[in-house]
Amino acid sequence: QRPLIYHNMAPKGSKSQKSSFVLKAPEPVRDSVLVMSSFEKYLLERIKVDGKTGNLGESVVLTRTDDSITVTASIPFSKRSLKYYAKKYLKSQGLEDAVRVTASAKNEYLLSYYKTLANE
């Protein structure tokens, strides 16, 4: 029999690399539809670390600029979970029908308006 080879497993004793993700929202922020400070607060309260909310510590750091939020994690962190939190925030603000979350780069999400006939 051939030995089992696990390609996706890191060797023992290896350090987990830092992952950094960016959520950009230039258009909604410019139009005052989205407030980045409240979005940052929402993320700080909702992101789970070790199964607990509000437990970010030094393992997950959020940095806010005028129209973007950068999430830097020293623990395994999925980009998909950020999309989940962003969509939940949009839903809580009643913006789910106006703003969408799309991947604009490998480590980046863009919050932009849906294209409608009036906008095109």
Coordinates of N, CA and C in Angstrom, one line a residue:
Q1 N 0.8 -1.2 0.0 CA 0.0 0.0 0.0 C 0.9 1.2 0.0
R2 N 0.3 2.3 -0.6 CA 1.0 3.6 -0.6 C 0.8 4.3 0.7
P3 N 1.8 5.0 1.2 CA 1.5 5.8 2.4 C 0.6 7.0 2.1
L4 N -0.1 7.4 3.1 CA -1.0 8.5 3.0 C -0.1 9.8 3.1
I5 N -0.4 10.7 2.2 CA 0.3 12.0 2.2 C -0.7 13.1 2.4
Y6 N -0.5 13.9 3.4 CA -1.4 15.0 3.6 C -0.7 16.3 3.1
H7 N -1.2 16.8 2.0 CA -0.6 18.0 1.4 C -0.9 19.3 2.1
N8 N -2.1 19.4 2.7 CA -2.6 20.6 3.2 C -2.2 20.8 4.7
M9 N -1.5 19.9 5.3 CA -1.2 20.0 6.7 C 0.2 20.6 6.8
A10 N 0.3 21.6 7.7 CA 1.6 22.2 8.0 C 2.4 21.3 8.9
P11 N 3.7 21.3 8.7 CA 4.6 20.5 9.6 C 4.5 20.9 11.0
K12 N 4.7 20.0 11.9 CA 4.6 20.3 13.3 C 5.7 21.3 13.7
G13 N 5.3 22.2 14.6 CA 6.2 23.2 15.1 C 6.3 24.4 14.1
S14 N 5.6 24.4 13.0 CA 5.7 25.6 12.1 C 4.7 26.7 12.6
K15 N 5.2 27.9 12.4 CA 4.3 29.0 12.9 C 3.3 29.3 11.9
S16 N 2.1 29.7 12.3 CA 1.0 30.1 11.4 C 1.4 31.5 10.9
Q17 N 1.2 31.6 9.6 CA 1.5 32.9 9.0 C 0.4 33.9 9.3
K18 N 0.7 35.2 9.3 CA -0.3 36.2 9.5 C -1.1 36.3 8.2
S19 N -2.4 36.5 8.4 CA -3.2 36.7 7.2 C -3.9 38.1 7.4
S20 N -4.0 38.8 6.2 CA -4.5 40.1 6.3 C -5.6 40.3 5.2
F21 N -6.7 40.8 5.6 CA -7.8 41.0 4.7 C -8.3 42.4 4.7
V22 N -8.8 42.9 3.6 CA -9.2 44.3 3.5 C -10.7 44.3 3.1
L23 N -11.5 45.1 3.7 CA -12.9 45.4 3.3 C -12.9 46.9 2.9
K24 N -13.1 47.1 1.6 CA -13.2 48.5 1.1 C -14.6 48.8 0.7
A25 N -15.0 50.1 1.0 CA -16.3 50.6 0.7 C -16.2 52.1 0.3
P26 N -15.5 52.4 -0.8 CA -15.4 53.8 -1.2 C -16.7 54.5 -1.6
E27 N -17.5 53.9 -2.4 CA -18.7 54.5 -2.9 C -19.7 54.7 -1.7
P28 N -20.1 53.7 -1.0 CA -21.1 53.8 0.1 C -20.6 54.8 1.2
V29 N -19.3 54.9 1.5 CA -18.8 55.8 2.5 C -18.9 57.2 1.9
R30 N -18.5 57.4 0.7 CA -18.5 58.7 0.0 C -20.0 59.3 0.0
D31 N -21.0 58.4 -0.2 CA -22.4 58.9 -0.2 C -23.0 58.9 1.2
S32 N -22.3 58.6 2.2 CA -22.7 58.6 3.6 C -23.8 57.5 3.8
V33 N -23.8 56.4 3.0 CA -24.7 55.3 3.2 C -24.2 54.4 4.3
L34 N -22.9 54.2 4.3 CA -22.2 53.3 5.2 C -21.3 54.1 6.1
V35 N -21.3 53.8 7.4 CA -20.4 54.5 8.4 C -19.4 53.5 8.8
M36 N -18.1 53.7 8.5 CA -17.1 52.7 8.8 C -16.8 52.5 10.3
S37 N -17.0 53.6 11.1 CA -16.8 53.4 12.5 C -17.8 52.4 13.2
S38 N -19.1 52.5 12.7 CA -20.1 51.6 13.2 C -19.9 50.2 12.7
F39 N -19.4 50.1 11.4 CA -19.0 48.8 10.9 C -17.9 48.1 11.6
E40 N -16.9 48.9 12.0 CA -15.7 48.4 12.8 C -16.2 47.9 14.1
K41 N -17.1 48.7 14.8 CA -17.6 48.3 16.1 C -18.4 47.0 16.0
Y42 N -19.2 46.9 14.9 CA -19.9 45.7 14.7 C -19.0 44.5 14.6
L43 N -17.9 44.6 13.8 CA -17.0 43.5 13.6 C -16.3 43.2 14.9
L44 N -15.9 44.2 15.7 CA -15.2 44.0 17.0 C -16.1 43.2 17.9
E45 N -17.4 43.4 17.9 CA -18.4 42.7 18.8 C -18.7 41.3 18.3
R46 N -18.6 41.1 17.0 CA -19.2 39.9 16.4 C -18.1 38.8 16.1
I47 N -16.9 39.2 15.7 CA -15.9 38.2 15.3 C -15.6 37.3 16.5
K48 N -15.6 36.0 16.2 CA -15.4 34.9 17.2 C -13.9 34.5 17.1
V49 N -13.3 34.3 18.3 CA -12.0 33.7 18.4 C -12.2 32.6 19.5
D50 N -11.8 31.4 19.2 CA -11.9 30.3 20.1 C -13.4 30.1 20.5
G51 N -14.3 30.4 19.6 CA -15.7 30.2 19.9 C -16.4 31.2 20.7
K52 N -15.7 32.3 21.0 CA -16.3 33.4 21.9 C -16.2 34.7 21.1
T53 N -17.3 35.5 21.2 CA -17.3 36.8 20.6 C -16.6 37.8 21.5
G54 N -16.1 38.8 21.0 CA -15.4 39.9 21.8 C -14.1 39.4 22.4
N55 N -13.5 38.3 21.9 CA -12.3 37.7 22.4 C -11.2 37.9 21.5
L56 N -11.0 39.0 20.8 CA -10.0 39.2 19.8 C -8.6 39.2 20.4
G57 N -8.4 39.9 21.5 CA -7.1 39.9 22.0 C -6.0 40.5 21.0
E58 N -4.9 39.9 21.0 CA -3.8 40.3 20.1 C -3.8 39.4 18.8
S59 N -4.6 38.4 18.8 CA -4.6 37.5 17.7 C -5.3 38.0 16.4
V60 N -6.3 38.9 16.6 CA -7.0 39.6 15.5 C -7.0 41.1 15.7
V61 N -6.5 41.8 14.8 CA -6.4 43.3 14.9 C -7.2 43.9 13.8
L62 N -8.0 44.9 14.1 CA -8.8 45.6 13.1 C -8.2 47.1 13.0
T63 N -8.0 47.5 11.8 CA -7.4 48.9 11.5 C -8.4 49.5 10.6
R64 N -8.9 50.7 10.9 CA -9.8 51.4 10.1 C -9.2 52.7 9.5
T65 N -9.5 52.9 8.2 CA -9.2 54.1 7.5 C -10.5 54.8 7.1
D66 N -10.4 55.8 6.3 CA -11.7 56.5 5.9 C -12.7 55.6 5.2
D67 N -12.2 54.8 4.3 CA -13.1 53.9 3.5 C -12.8 52.5 3.5
S68 N -12.0 52.0 4.4 CA -11.6 50.6 4.5 C -11.3 50.1 5.9
I69 N -11.4 48.8 6.1 CA -11.1 48.2 7.3 C -10.1 47.0 7.0
T70 N -9.0 47.0 7.7 CA -8.1 45.9 7.5 C -8.1 45.0 8.7
V71 N -8.3 43.7 8.4 CA -8.3 42.7 9.5 C -7.0 41.9 9.4
T72 N -6.2 41.9 10.4 CA -4.9 41.2 10.4 C -5.0 40.1 11.5
A73 N -4.8 38.8 11.2 CA -5.0 37.7 12.1 C -3.7 36.9 12.2
S74 N -3.3 36.6 13.4 CA -2.1 35.8 13.6 C -2.5 34.3 13.8
I75 N -3.8 34.1 13.8 CA -4.4 32.7 14.0 C -5.1 32.4 12.6
P76 N -5.4 31.1 12.4 CA -6.1 30.8 11.2 C -7.4 31.6 11.1
F77 N -7.7 32.3 10.0 CA -8.8 33.1 9.9 C -9.3 33.0 8.4
S78 N -10.6 32.8 8.2 CA -11.0 32.7 6.8 C -11.6 34.0 6.2
K79 N -11.3 34.2 5.0 CA -11.8 35.3 4.3 C -13.3 35.3 4.2
R80 N -13.8 34.1 4.0 CA -15.2 33.8 3.8 C -16.0 34.3 5.1
S81 N -15.5 34.2 6.2 CA -16.2 34.6 7.5 C -16.3 36.2 7.4
L82 N -15.4 36.9 6.9 CA -15.5 38.3 6.8 C -16.6 38.7 5.9
K83 N -16.8 38.0 4.8 CA -18.0 38.2 3.9 C -19.3 38.0 4.7
Y84 N -19.3 36.9 5.5 CA -20.5 36.6 6.3 C -20.8 37.8 7.2
Y85 N -19.8 38.3 7.9 CA -20.0 39.4 8.9 C -20.4 40.7 8.1
A86 N -19.8 40.9 7.0 CA -20.2 42.1 6.2 C -21.6 42.0 5.7
K87 N -22.1 40.9 5.3 CA -23.4 40.7 4.8 C -24.4 40.8 6.0
K88 N -24.1 40.3 7.1 CA -24.9 40.4 8.3 C -25.0 41.9 8.7
Y89 N -23.9 42.6 8.6 CA -24.0 44.1 9.0 C -24.9 44.8 8.0
L90 N -24.8 44.5 6.7 CA -25.6 45.2 5.7 C -27.1 44.9 6.0
K91 N -27.4 43.7 6.4 CA -28.7 43.2 6.7 C -29.3 44.0 7.9
S92 N -28.4 44.2 8.9 CA -28.9 44.8 10.1 C -29.1 46.3 9.9
Q93 N -28.4 46.9 8.9 CA -28.6 48.3 8.6 C -29.7 48.5 7.5
G94 N -30.2 47.4 7.0 CA -31.2 47.5 5.9 C -30.7 47.9 4.5
L95 N -29.4 47.5 4.3 CA -28.7 47.9 3.1 C -28.5 46.7 2.2
E96 N -29.0 45.5 2.5 CA -28.8 44.3 1.8 C -29.3 44.4 0.3
D97 N -30.2 45.2 0.1 CA -30.8 45.4 -1.3 C -30.0 46.4 -2.1
A98 N -29.2 47.2 -1.5 CA -28.5 48.3 -2.1 C -27.0 48.1 -2.3
V99 N -26.4 47.4 -1.3 CA -24.9 47.2 -1.3 C -24.6 45.8 -1.4
R100 N -23.6 45.4 -2.2 CA -23.2 44.0 -2.2 C -21.7 43.8 -1.9
V101 N -21.3 42.6 -1.5 CA -20.0 42.3 -1.1 C -19.4 41.4 -2.2
T102 N -18.3 41.9 -2.9 CA -17.7 41.1 -3.9 C -16.2 41.0 -3.6
A103 N -15.6 40.0 -4.1 CA -14.1 39.8 -4.0 C -13.5 40.6 -5.1
S104 N -12.6 41.6 -4.7 CA -11.9 42.4 -5.8 C -10.5 41.9 -5.9
A105 N -10.0 41.2 -5.0 CA -8.6 40.7 -5.1 C -8.5 39.5 -4.1
K106 N -7.4 38.8 -4.1 CA -7.2 37.6 -3.3 C -7.5 37.8 -1.8
N107 N -7.1 38.9 -1.3 CA -7.3 39.2 0.2 C -8.1 40.4 0.4
E108 N -9.1 40.7 -0.5 CA -9.8 42.0 -0.5 C -11.3 41.8 -0.9
Y109 N -12.2 42.4 -0.1 CA -13.6 42.5 -0.5 C -13.9 43.9 -0.8
L110 N -14.8 44.2 -1.7 CA -15.3 45.5 -2.1 C -16.8 45.6 -1.8
L111 N -17.2 46.6 -1.1 CA -18.6 46.8 -0.9 C -19.1 47.9 -1.9
S112 N -19.9 47.5 -2.8 CA -20.3 48.4 -3.8 C -21.8 48.3 -4.1
Y113 N -22.4 49.3 -4.8 CA -23.8 49.3 -5.1 C -24.1 48.2 -6.2
Y114 N -25.3 47.7 -6.1 CA -25.8 46.9 -7.2 C -26.0 47.8 -8.4
K115 N -25.8 47.3 -9.6 CA -26.0 48.0 -10.8 C -27.5 47.9 -11.1
T116 N -28.1 49.1 -11.4 CA -29.5 49.1 -11.8 C -29.6 49.9 -13.1
L117 N -30.7 49.9 -13.7 CA -30.8 50.6 -15.0 C -30.6 52.1 -14.8
A118 N -31.0 52.6 -13.7 CA -30.9 54.0 -13.4 C -29.4 54.4 -13.2
N119 N -28.6 53.5 -12.6 CA -27.2 53.8 -12.3 C -26.3 53.6 -13.5
E120 N -26.7 52.8 -14.5 CA -25.9 52.5 -15.7 C -25.9 53.6 -16.6

